[in-house]
Amino acid sequence: MPARIGGRRVTFANKIRPLLSASFDVPATNLAGPNNGTLTSPLTIDRGGALVVTDTYATTEMAGNVGFETAGAGDPDFFGTWTESAGNGAIADEGTLVDAGTHAAKLTAGATANTFVNQNITVIPGLSYQFTFKTRGDGTYGGRYGIYDVTHSQWITALTATAVSGTSYTTVTASVVAAPAACVSMGIYLYCPTTNTGIAYFDTVSLKPTQGLLAISNIYQALGASNLLYNGDFEVAARVGWTDTAGDGAIADTTTAGEFNGGARAVKITAGATANTKDAQAHAVIPGQTYTLAMWCRGDATNAGRYGVYDATNSADITARVTTGITSATYTAVSTTFLAPAGCVSARIDLWCPSVNGGIAYFDDVVVTQVPAAERRLVCYGGKVTGVWGDPGVWGPLIPYSAGLCVKANIIGTVPGYFALGLDSNQSGSPTYGGVQLSGPVVQEQSTGMTMGTFSYGVDTEYAVVTPSTTVLLLLQRKVGESWKLLYRWAGVGSMAAGVYPQLAENSGGLTVVDNFRVALLPAPWNSDWGIAHTRVAIPAVNEVIGMHSDFWLEFTWAAVTGQTWNLWVRRIDDSNGWIVRANQAGSTIKLIEIVAGVETERSSAAQTWTNGTSYRVVVIGDGFDLKVFVANGIKMAYAVAAYYGNTAKSDRAGVDFASFPRCVSLPAGV
């Protein structure tokens, strides 16, 4: 379908498949017991039709690496998917005393009995889950377990003894728990015994929903494009399905010719002195999904009505009250889109009177639909013709910013050019809040131009831009057959606007194919600044030591002091073995030093002014044998043959935000 954008001819190759099936996350309210699983029933939906729906959620295994069979990066990261905290005890990969397979988790208590493994799992608020596992003790002591509300930072099931101290594996079934309201992430914890040197073993872990997602009252969501509102055309008299709040105004059906758009009825809303009269209806939504609100509106020839969208779950505006802009006595179509925030399972549509006493607004044929995840592909031909960025450029609709906002796309660069994916505060220019840009065959962070990775022309590669908060931005890349990789963590975004536009732009004569462009709200741990960190110490002391992965992103903020030298170890075994990033304030240098058995060898050096009293954010990235060192978003050194020694980091000076992140990460399924 040819079109013109920015004065250029653009080809959009859109391939839309009929929506044959869809899943929907709505708590089961009308299905129970054996009906939670498969429902086969003819259902009349809007204009009629039969539907067969299969609910597989009730049999879904939510936990990962349930038998501890997938290894982590190595001591102290023994198990993939699980987060491990040895404290002053010990964690080991048990290869003999197992329940199934060839691995189990062995947790030995230290003096404070704080040794545990855990994993955080995305859940649906209000839905019930069953946590089970196999465990054994050492003949005297048994372990403990707990379930944690990650969203609200509180225990759901406090630490509880397994009551299994014997040497035979026994199944422990925790009490069924419901994810609390607005809780979208739940942690399962396995702990050592409470006695020093006591040992507990764990294997064959499971977390499954105890119910399906189907609710008869919400079954229409399976059609995707069906109206989520009941009686949106007001043809059922007395506005059945709607809640009237008249205040000092008035709400009425109107059947007067010219005052309805379709059918034979509409709603007429008259303002009183306080202009607080409205008609409202709530409907189910899925957190992170996009919806369209479309309606026909007219005024009284002078005044326009207003509307809003409200998060009924979290008691907050999604779209604050805004005017329809239609004062005319002729019906005009009005539409907008909105994103269901994290944890929101119910949104409310508010139709408001005008803001002037006595003003009248009319509404008819109000429709809310979920935007289907249909297949779509956009081909950007291009180039810069007028000198304006993004010719052609494509922007998504204005959406409210929420922590965890993510834009993602599959991108294939076929002709060398300059392509950007990111977020913008308006619909012009380059992405205001940074993003990923492809130039040459390298991947750069858009705002700083920093080269953070590579890509191959003609190869389908996935990219994601994630904003855990208004001041932090993450760039991720996934090549074919590989895991998602954290390319860049930018902590200088500034203040993200309340509303942003997802942006795609090709700017320099290239040809780029974009597919599966998505906007989503990611749950914990992606919606907080340090959520995906392996370890973070906010105020590190002198000689602070933290754990790290073999492939890593590590950062530390140091305030320079006249005459001071600062050493930052990475991939460290001990102070005599590993790598040192050395900042010399007096010498105005930064160096990369390899230290083996106490013998130092300088591998790279760069000039760097360290102004007394100024804080510097230093970042070190390890990827295979590559080490890169950055200061204040500028690269200082890159060394391509850096051996791996250990998995700790250390600073010999105090500072701020000593944190390590895994280089390889996992985005939630379906993103």
XYZ file of C-alpha atoms in Angstrom:
671
model
C 0.000 0.000 0.000
C 1.890 3.129 -1.151
C 1.703 6.187 1.084
C 3.471 9.485 1.571
C 5.206 10.438 4.794
C 7.356 13.514 5.088
C 7.177 14.150 1.346
C 8.609 10.757 0.434
C 6.924 7.733 -1.100
C 6.967 4.840 1.368
C 5.969 1.214 0.878
C 4.278 -0.509 3.785
C 4.209 -4.264 3.217
C 1.520 -5.195 5.721
C 0.551 -8.854 6.069
C -2.424 -9.208 8.377
C -3.606 -12.679 9.413
C -7.133 -13.221 10.703
C -7.050 -13.595 14.468
C -7.922 -17.283 14.709
C -7.139 -17.653 18.381
C -5.951 -15.574 21.275
C -5.083 -15.998 24.921
C -6.336 -13.689 27.598
C -5.299 -13.247 31.194
C -8.508 -12.849 33.168
C -8.996 -14.558 36.553
C -11.538 -17.384 36.491
C -14.681 -16.261 38.274
C -17.296 -18.559 36.820
C -15.341 -21.740 36.131
C -14.335 -24.082 38.923
C -12.938 -27.536 39.579
C -12.827 -29.810 36.518
C -13.951 -26.983 34.238
C -10.593 -25.306 34.668
C -8.807 -26.697 31.687
C -10.822 -27.105 28.519
C -14.149 -25.439 27.875
C -16.041 -26.460 24.739
C -19.289 -24.579 24.392
C -21.204 -22.565 21.789
C -21.163 -18.923 22.831
C -23.091 -16.059 21.284
C -20.832 -13.042 21.129
C -22.049 -9.654 19.884
C -23.258 -10.474 16.375
C -23.351 -14.192 17.037
C -21.101 -17.156 16.380
C -19.808 -20.285 18.036
C -16.433 -20.484 19.701
C -14.298 -23.295 21.109
C -11.837 -22.103 23.729
C -9.037 -24.140 25.307
C -7.580 -22.836 28.542
C -4.127 -24.370 29.015
C -2.954 -21.966 31.708
C -4.047 -24.265 34.543
C -1.434 -26.846 33.483
C 1.418 -24.410 32.844
C 4.698 -24.899 34.731
C 5.743 -21.410 35.839
C 9.139 -22.225 37.379
C 12.308 -22.654 35.364
C 15.170 -25.155 35.722
C 12.965 -27.124 38.112
C 15.429 -30.007 38.493
C 18.581 -27.849 38.741
C 19.838 -29.635 35.615
C 20.846 -26.431 33.785
C 24.155 -25.062 35.012
C 24.869 -21.416 35.704
C 28.059 -19.518 34.915
C 30.031 -21.394 37.592
C 30.834 -20.998 41.279
C 29.068 -19.157 42.871
C 26.472 -19.241 40.072
C 25.727 -22.988 40.069
C 22.217 -23.076 38.621
C 20.724 -21.324 35.608
C 17.489 -19.342 36.262
C 17.965 -19.470 40.055
C 19.438 -16.597 42.068
C 21.843 -17.852 44.721
C 22.885 -16.278 48.017
C 25.337 -18.280 50.122
C 25.653 -15.742 52.939
C 28.082 -17.284 55.421
C 26.979 -20.788 54.473
C 27.515 -22.718 51.243
C 25.658 -23.668 48.066
C 26.715 -26.665 45.991
C 25.612 -28.550 42.898
C 24.800 -31.983 44.348
C 25.446 -34.766 41.833
C 24.825 -37.865 43.953
C 21.989 -37.281 46.428
C 19.328 -36.365 43.871
C 15.618 -37.045 43.452
C 15.587 -37.109 39.642
C 18.080 -36.381 36.901
C 21.691 -35.871 37.910
C 21.618 -32.612 39.875
C 20.073 -31.124 43.008
C 20.679 -28.049 45.176
C 22.648 -28.585 48.397
C 22.319 -25.755 50.947
C 24.563 -25.739 54.016
C 23.781 -23.305 56.824
C 26.320 -20.882 58.232
C 26.201 -19.159 61.591
C 23.364 -16.830 60.531
C 21.450 -19.501 58.555
C 20.925 -17.144 55.619
C 21.779 -19.428 52.677
C 19.104 -19.693 49.980
C 18.229 -19.983 46.290
C 15.241 -18.278 44.705
C 13.630 -17.273 41.442
C 11.064 -14.577 40.650
C 8.133 -15.581 38.449
C 5.587 -13.439 36.613
C 2.085 -14.075 37.980
C -1.445 -12.732 37.530
C -2.986 -10.765 40.425
C -5.762 -12.682 42.152
C -4.897 -16.049 40.623
C -3.995 -18.976 42.932
C -0.757 -20.972 42.661
C 0.575 -24.247 44.101
C 4.255 -24.507 45.111
C 5.694 -28.039 45.487
C 9.193 -29.508 45.687
C 11.159 -32.583 46.777
C 13.535 -32.223 49.718
C 15.616 -34.210 52.207
C 17.737 -33.334 55.218
C 21.051 -34.543 56.624
C 19.474 -36.953 59.094
C 19.105 -34.281 61.767
C 18.057 -31.012 60.190
C 15.638 -29.995 57.435
C 15.391 -26.939 55.221
C 12.850 -24.135 54.887
C 10.823 -22.492 52.133
C 8.858 -19.297 51.539
C 6.836 -17.388 48.934
C 7.481 -13.659 48.419
C 5.469 -10.823 46.848
C 8.215 -9.149 44.799
C 5.916 -6.330 43.647
C 5.154 -5.158 47.188
C 8.324 -6.433 48.934
C 6.603 -8.610 51.521
C 6.224 -12.300 52.352
C 3.095 -14.141 51.231
C 4.189 -17.326 52.986
C 6.826 -16.549 55.612
C 9.806 -18.888 55.933
C 8.413 -22.278 56.961
C 10.164 -25.479 58.033
C 9.874 -28.336 55.532
C 9.629 -30.785 58.468
C 11.785 -33.180 56.415
C 15.034 -33.926 58.253
C 15.444 -37.537 57.097
C 17.678 -38.759 54.284
C 14.932 -39.749 51.821
C 13.469 -37.275 49.361
C 9.923 -36.316 50.342
C 7.367 -34.165 48.523
C 6.462 -30.911 50.264
C 3.278 -29.186 49.097
C 2.922 -25.610 50.272
C -0.491 -24.135 50.994
C -2.174 -22.736 47.894
C -1.578 -18.980 47.714
C -3.301 -16.283 45.687
C -1.162 -13.583 44.107
C -2.134 -10.407 46.016
C -3.888 -7.531 44.291
C -1.572 -5.816 41.779
C 1.170 -8.408 42.441
C 2.752 -9.312 39.097
C 5.898 -11.065 40.367
C 6.186 -13.782 43.003
C 9.410 -15.247 44.401
C 9.833 -18.880 45.479
C 12.573 -19.402 48.086
C 14.402 -22.530 49.270
C 16.441 -22.041 52.469
C 19.054 -23.936 54.475
C 18.250 -25.314 57.974
C 18.224 -22.918 60.934
C 21.204 -24.609 62.616
C 24.839 -23.878 61.725
C 26.321 -26.595 59.423
C 22.871 -28.166 58.905
C 22.310 -29.377 55.335
C 19.158 -29.485 53.190
C 18.779 -30.794 49.634
C 16.135 -29.646 47.122
C 15.032 -31.042 43.753
C 12.001 -31.328 41.409
C 10.489 -27.897 42.059
C 7.130 -26.800 40.640
C 4.915 -23.716 40.672
C 1.623 -24.069 38.788
C -1.688 -22.197 38.709
C -4.520 -24.013 40.442
C -7.129 -22.514 38.142
C -7.635 -21.496 34.546
C -8.008 -17.998 33.192
C -11.423 -18.285 31.593
C -14.318 -16.261 32.925
C -17.680 -16.590 31.185
C -18.307 -12.879 31.623
C -15.060 -12.075 29.822
C -15.031 -14.738 27.124
C -15.576 -12.182 24.386
C -11.937 -11.159 24.692
C -10.963 -14.232 22.708
C -12.238 -12.545 19.567
C -9.770 -9.690 19.990
C -11.729 -7.169 17.924
C -15.050 -7.573 19.793
C -16.354 -4.723 21.919
C -15.301 -5.095 25.554
C -18.163 -2.820 26.640
C -21.736 -3.975 27.102
C -24.446 -1.802 25.564
C -21.924 0.580 24.066
C -24.578 1.675 21.560
C -27.083 2.420 24.379
C -29.797 0.481 22.550
C -30.714 -1.307 25.793
C -32.870 1.285 27.526
C -31.912 3.014 30.755
C -28.212 2.593 29.950
C -28.007 -0.958 31.309
C -24.351 -1.830 31.919
C -23.401 1.779 32.587
C -23.118 3.521 35.971
C -24.663 7.006 36.163
C -23.118 9.701 38.351
C -25.439 12.659 37.828
C -24.171 14.954 40.575
C -25.941 18.270 40.068
C -26.371 17.593 36.340
C -28.486 15.091 34.407
C -28.080 11.863 32.402
C -30.753 10.515 30.078
C -31.403 8.301 27.071
C -32.263 10.268 23.977
C -34.355 8.947 21.107
C -34.754 12.306 19.397
C -33.850 12.261 15.715
C -30.419 13.763 15.151
C -29.337 13.121 18.722
C -28.238 9.527 18.112
C -25.647 8.221 15.662
C -26.682 4.621 14.987
C -29.696 2.580 16.048
C -32.327 4.603 17.874
C -30.701 5.703 21.140
C -27.739 7.595 22.569
C -26.787 8.993 25.977
C -27.298 12.700 26.710
C -25.194 14.180 29.532
C -25.967 17.679 30.845
C -23.539 19.586 33.089
C -24.518 21.110 36.417
C -22.678 23.864 38.268
C -19.862 21.519 39.353
C -19.550 19.875 35.896
C -19.069 16.446 37.479
C -21.732 14.437 35.632
C -20.606 11.237 33.935
C -21.591 7.791 32.689
C -19.024 5.034 33.265
C -18.360 1.357 32.589
C -15.450 -0.849 33.676
C -14.092 -3.746 31.618
C -11.365 -6.365 32.000
C -7.902 -5.689 30.576
C -4.562 -7.476 30.439
C -1.594 -5.636 31.983
C 0.778 -4.384 29.295
C -1.708 -4.773 26.433
C -2.877 -1.921 24.188
C -6.540 -1.021 23.683
C -8.452 1.297 21.352
C -11.352 3.466 22.554
C -13.548 4.630 19.661
C -16.847 6.524 19.909
C -19.136 8.966 18.159
C -19.533 12.334 19.867
C -21.435 15.574 19.356
C -21.933 18.749 21.337
C -24.719 21.295 21.688
C -23.225 23.612 19.025
C -21.228 25.438 21.739
C -19.792 22.962 24.224
C -17.845 19.717 23.874
C -18.039 16.686 26.114
C -15.078 15.068 27.817
C -13.835 11.531 28.411
C -11.235 9.662 30.444
C -9.798 6.190 31.028
C -9.223 5.090 34.620
C -7.161 2.247 36.121
C -9.805 0.748 38.404
C -7.305 -1.740 39.866
C -4.703 0.765 41.023
C -6.999 3.815 41.406
C -5.113 6.031 38.975
C -5.771 7.834 35.702
C -4.621 6.148 32.505
C -5.949 8.985 30.352
C -6.849 11.994 32.483
C -10.117 13.773 31.632
C -9.774 15.402 28.199
C -12.155 17.144 25.818
C -13.568 15.337 22.807
C -13.024 18.544 20.849
C -16.459 18.122 19.239
C -18.721 21.129 19.865
C -20.677 20.676 16.635
C -24.252 19.365 16.679
C -23.135 16.776 14.106
C -21.760 13.429 15.248
C -18.013 12.974 14.684
C -15.835 9.921 15.325
C -13.260 10.198 18.124
C -10.670 7.532 18.939
C -7.607 7.048 21.108
C -5.411 4.222 22.359
C -4.323 3.380 25.874
C -1.962 0.913 27.527
C -3.109 -1.123 30.536
C -0.518 -0.411 33.281
C 1.347 -3.085 35.225
C -1.017 -4.958 37.530
C -4.128 -3.372 36.010
C -6.862 -5.933 35.323
C -9.807 -3.523 35.136
C -10.076 -0.220 33.241
C -13.032 2.164 33.360
C -14.314 4.350 30.536
C -15.724 7.683 31.785
C -17.981 9.790 29.540
C -18.167 13.293 31.007
C -20.419 16.305 30.553
C -18.972 19.581 29.189
C -17.074 21.791 31.628
C -19.679 24.600 31.411
C -22.891 24.666 33.481
C -25.828 23.711 31.262
C -23.605 22.370 28.483
C -24.793 19.166 26.794
C -22.747 16.328 25.286
C -23.965 13.257 23.398
C -22.174 9.900 23.082
C -23.066 6.872 20.958
C -21.536 3.637 19.642
C -18.739 3.505 22.231
C -16.348 0.627 21.522
C -13.248 -0.661 23.330
C -11.168 -3.322 21.572
C -7.866 -4.974 22.334
C -5.275 -4.273 19.653
C -4.554 -7.735 18.203
C -1.005 -9.071 17.982
C -1.405 -9.609 14.238
C 1.590 -10.159 12.022
C 2.824 -6.896 10.575
C 5.841 -5.838 8.584
C 7.052 -2.387 7.647
C 9.669 -1.758 4.982
C 11.446 1.589 5.290
C 13.034 2.802 2.072
C 14.785 5.823 2.389
C 17.089 8.267 2.877
C 17.518 11.836 3.862
C 16.054 14.095 1.223
C 15.281 17.330 3.044
C 17.791 17.086 5.871
C 15.108 16.231 8.404
C 15.687 13.185 10.597
C 13.532 10.208 9.832
C 12.461 10.605 6.217
C 10.583 8.360 6.295
C 9.877 8.175 9.994
C 7.135 6.256 11.719
C 5.799 6.978 15.186
C 3.413 4.975 17.290
C 0.525 6.640 19.132
C 1.106 8.672 22.280
C 1.148 6.319 25.264
C 1.449 7.055 28.995
C 4.867 6.320 30.444
C 5.084 3.592 33.094
C 8.138 1.922 34.609
C 9.103 -1.109 32.539
C 7.930 0.365 29.219
C 9.559 -1.576 26.379
C 9.679 -1.146 22.607
C 10.897 -4.134 20.606
C 11.305 -5.087 16.965
C 12.931 -7.572 14.617
C 15.185 -5.554 12.313
C 16.904 -6.611 9.097
C 19.262 -4.083 7.547
C 19.571 -4.975 3.854
C 21.144 -1.806 2.426
C 23.641 0.151 4.556
C 21.929 3.056 6.242
C 21.121 4.643 9.547
C 18.112 3.213 11.405
C 16.792 4.057 14.879
C 14.364 2.402 17.298
C 13.462 4.227 20.487
C 11.148 6.610 22.344
C 10.408 10.226 21.496
C 8.731 13.055 23.404
C 7.177 14.304 20.172
C 6.725 13.219 16.564
C 9.775 14.833 15.051
C 13.532 14.514 15.253
C 15.657 11.710 16.633
C 14.507 9.648 19.643
C 14.549 12.041 22.612
C 15.195 9.316 25.162
C 17.765 7.351 23.296
C 17.407 3.994 21.720
C 19.248 1.626 19.445
C 20.647 2.782 16.134
C 22.256 0.683 13.406
C 25.007 2.346 11.411
C 27.735 0.675 9.362
C 27.511 -2.885 10.732
C 27.611 -1.729 14.382
C 24.965 -1.208 17.056
C 25.108 2.125 18.848
C 23.295 3.793 21.718
C 21.497 6.591 19.894
C 21.916 9.502 22.312
C 25.661 9.069 22.901
C 26.688 7.327 19.667
C 28.466 4.677 21.742
C 29.257 1.469 19.809
C 28.006 -1.442 21.911
C 27.708 -4.391 19.524
C 27.631 -5.629 15.949
C 25.082 -6.947 13.467
C 25.127 -8.557 10.024
C 23.300 -7.158 7.004
C 20.456 -9.362 5.836
C 20.196 -11.238 9.149
C 17.044 -10.985 11.261
C 18.043 -9.646 14.699
C 15.840 -8.621 17.635
C 16.314 -5.383 19.555
C 14.566 -4.050 22.648
C 14.680 -0.699 24.422
C 13.548 -1.002 28.065
C 13.000 1.887 30.488
C 13.001 0.628 34.114
C 12.428 4.215 35.271
C 12.350 7.751 33.905
C 16.141 8.038 34.251
C 17.456 4.624 33.162
C 17.402 2.989 29.727
C 18.510 -0.522 28.730
C 19.438 -1.664 25.229
C 19.112 -5.383 24.458
C 19.973 -7.456 21.393
C 19.216 -11.064 20.484
C 20.904 -12.660 17.497
C 19.572 -15.849 15.930
C 20.243 -18.840 18.201
C 21.511 -16.693 21.087
C 20.159 -15.282 24.348
C 19.147 -11.687 24.878
C 22.263 -9.646 25.624
C 22.449 -6.454 27.676
C 24.338 -4.088 25.374
C 24.043 -0.860 27.294
C 22.670 0.612 30.513
C 22.303 4.370 30.235
C 21.745 6.133 33.557
C 21.511 9.660 32.162
C 18.207 9.664 30.318
C 16.834 12.679 32.170
C 13.195 12.847 33.102
C 10.985 10.764 30.818
C 7.868 12.631 29.680
C 4.467 11.551 30.990
C 3.559 10.550 27.440
C 5.938 9.152 24.810
C 5.853 8.021 21.181
C 7.506 4.761 20.074
C 9.654 5.634 17.048
C 11.134 3.943 13.980
C 13.252 5.979 11.587
C 15.527 5.383 8.578
C 17.672 8.389 7.868
C 20.462 7.924 5.338
C 19.539 6.058 2.206
C 19.329 2.597 3.707
C 16.735 -0.134 3.378
C 15.519 -1.686 6.605
C 12.856 -4.321 7.180
C 11.018 -4.156 10.501
C 8.788 -6.920 11.834
C 7.001 -7.723 15.097
C 7.174 -4.152 16.378
C 5.728 -4.249 19.887
C 5.184 -1.973 22.853
C 4.784 -3.671 26.230
C 4.974 -3.070 29.965
C 7.427 -5.492 31.534
C 6.865 -6.803 35.069
C 9.462 -7.038 37.831
C 12.412 -7.141 37.767
C 12.368 -4.953 34.619
C 10.435 -2.047 36.146
C 13.030 -0.829 38.653
C 16.496 0.691 38.188
C 18.466 -2.169 39.749
C 15.920 -4.946 39.226
C 18.030 -7.133 36.931
C 21.274 -6.561 38.837
C 23.154 -9.661 40.031
C 24.448 -7.674 43.016
C 24.175 -4.016 43.994
C 25.575 -2.194 47.028
C 24.179 1.347 47.188
C 26.911 2.751 49.461
C 29.973 0.503 49.080
C 32.587 0.655 51.809
C 36.355 0.562 51.393
C 37.387 -2.907 50.087
C 33.771 -3.833 49.261
C 33.521 -7.172 47.384
C 30.534 -8.226 45.261
C 29.710 -11.216 43.060
C 29.578 -11.049 39.275
C 28.985 -13.214 36.201
C 31.777 -14.256 33.853
C 30.149 -12.091 31.147
C 29.041 -8.923 32.854
C 28.183 -5.239 32.989
C 29.705 -3.643 36.110
C 29.584 -0.053 37.319
C 30.890 2.016 40.222
C 30.649 5.749 40.957
C 33.800 7.209 42.528
C 34.386 10.769 43.756
C 37.927 11.788 42.786
C 40.257 13.032 45.525
C 43.455 14.971 44.931
C 46.449 12.625 44.805
C 44.345 9.485 45.211
C 44.653 6.222 43.261
C 41.628 3.963 43.011
C 41.696 0.242 42.141
C 38.661 -1.611 40.822
C 39.123 -5.398 40.442
C 36.956 -7.440 38.027
C 36.985 -11.160 37.214
C 38.846 -11.402 40.501
C 39.859 -14.503 42.453
C 41.708 -12.502 45.091
C 43.717 -9.280 45.156
C 46.640 -11.059 43.454
C 44.708 -12.637 40.579
C 42.324 -10.946 38.164
C 42.002 -7.631 36.337
C 42.391 -4.140 37.790
C 41.006 -0.873 36.448
C 43.277 1.741 38.036
C 42.390 5.440 38.189
C 45.266 7.794 39.053
C 44.049 11.282 39.944
C 47.478 12.902 40.048
C 48.637 11.236 36.837
C 45.350 11.891 34.969
C 45.264 8.307 33.680
C 43.108 5.216 33.693
C 44.747 1.833 33.127
C 43.767 -1.783 32.606
C 46.102 -4.155 34.441
C 46.234 -7.944 34.469
C 47.480 -9.348 37.770
C 48.568 -12.988 38.124
C 50.147 -14.334 41.322
C 50.704 -10.736 42.412
C 52.591 -9.744 39.241
C 51.001 -6.809 37.393
C 51.103 -6.363 33.595
C 49.687 -3.172 32.095
C 47.459 -4.072 29.114
C 46.002 -0.678 28.188
C 46.158 2.956 29.262
C 44.285 6.181 28.465
C 44.320 9.812 29.528
C 41.543 10.819 31.910
C 41.211 13.981 33.958
C 39.947 13.286 37.473
C 38.767 16.583 38.970
C 38.886 16.697 42.765
C 35.408 16.306 44.271
C 33.761 15.285 40.993
C 31.922 11.967 40.818
C 32.679 9.648 37.884
C 30.587 6.665 36.817
C 33.006 3.991 35.611
C 31.627 1.030 33.662
C 33.445 -2.215 32.815
C 31.948 -4.705 30.350
C 33.143 -8.286 29.975
C 32.011 -10.319 26.984
C 33.993 -13.493 26.384
C 37.639 -12.418 26.077
C 36.718 -8.753 25.494
C 36.979 -6.159 28.249
C 35.842 -2.564 27.718
C 36.169 0.345 30.137
C 34.005 3.490 30.004
C 34.023 6.747 31.942
C 30.943 8.992 31.864
C 29.523 7.311 28.729
C 32.824 7.584 26.862
C 34.895 4.513 25.995
C 38.439 4.590 27.322
C 39.878 1.150 26.654
C 39.090 -2.081 24.837
C 41.168 -5.221 25.276
C 40.370 -8.324 23.209
C 42.329 -11.124 24.915
C 41.249 -10.816 28.547
C 41.358 -14.189 30.288
C 38.745 -15.213 32.841
C 39.990 -15.657 36.418
C 37.199 -15.387 38.986
C 33.730 -14.033 39.604
C 34.081 -11.314 42.200
C 34.684 -7.577 41.946
C 36.291 -5.310 44.528
C 36.856 -1.589 45.095
C 39.537 -0.309 47.440
C 37.732 3.050 47.770
C 34.274 3.954 49.034
C 31.742 5.201 46.525
C 28.168 4.911 45.294
C 26.216 2.209 43.435
C 28.631 -0.710 43.120
C 26.615 -3.044 40.894
C 27.087 -5.991 38.568
C 24.629 -7.140 35.918
C 24.529 -10.337 33.869
C 25.393 -9.803 30.213
C 22.890 -12.480 29.117
C 19.306 -11.942 30.274
C 15.800 -13.291 29.647
C 12.782 -11.179 28.727
C 9.317 -12.388 29.783
C 7.700 -14.840 27.382
C 5.552 -13.246 24.707
C 7.385 -9.927 24.582
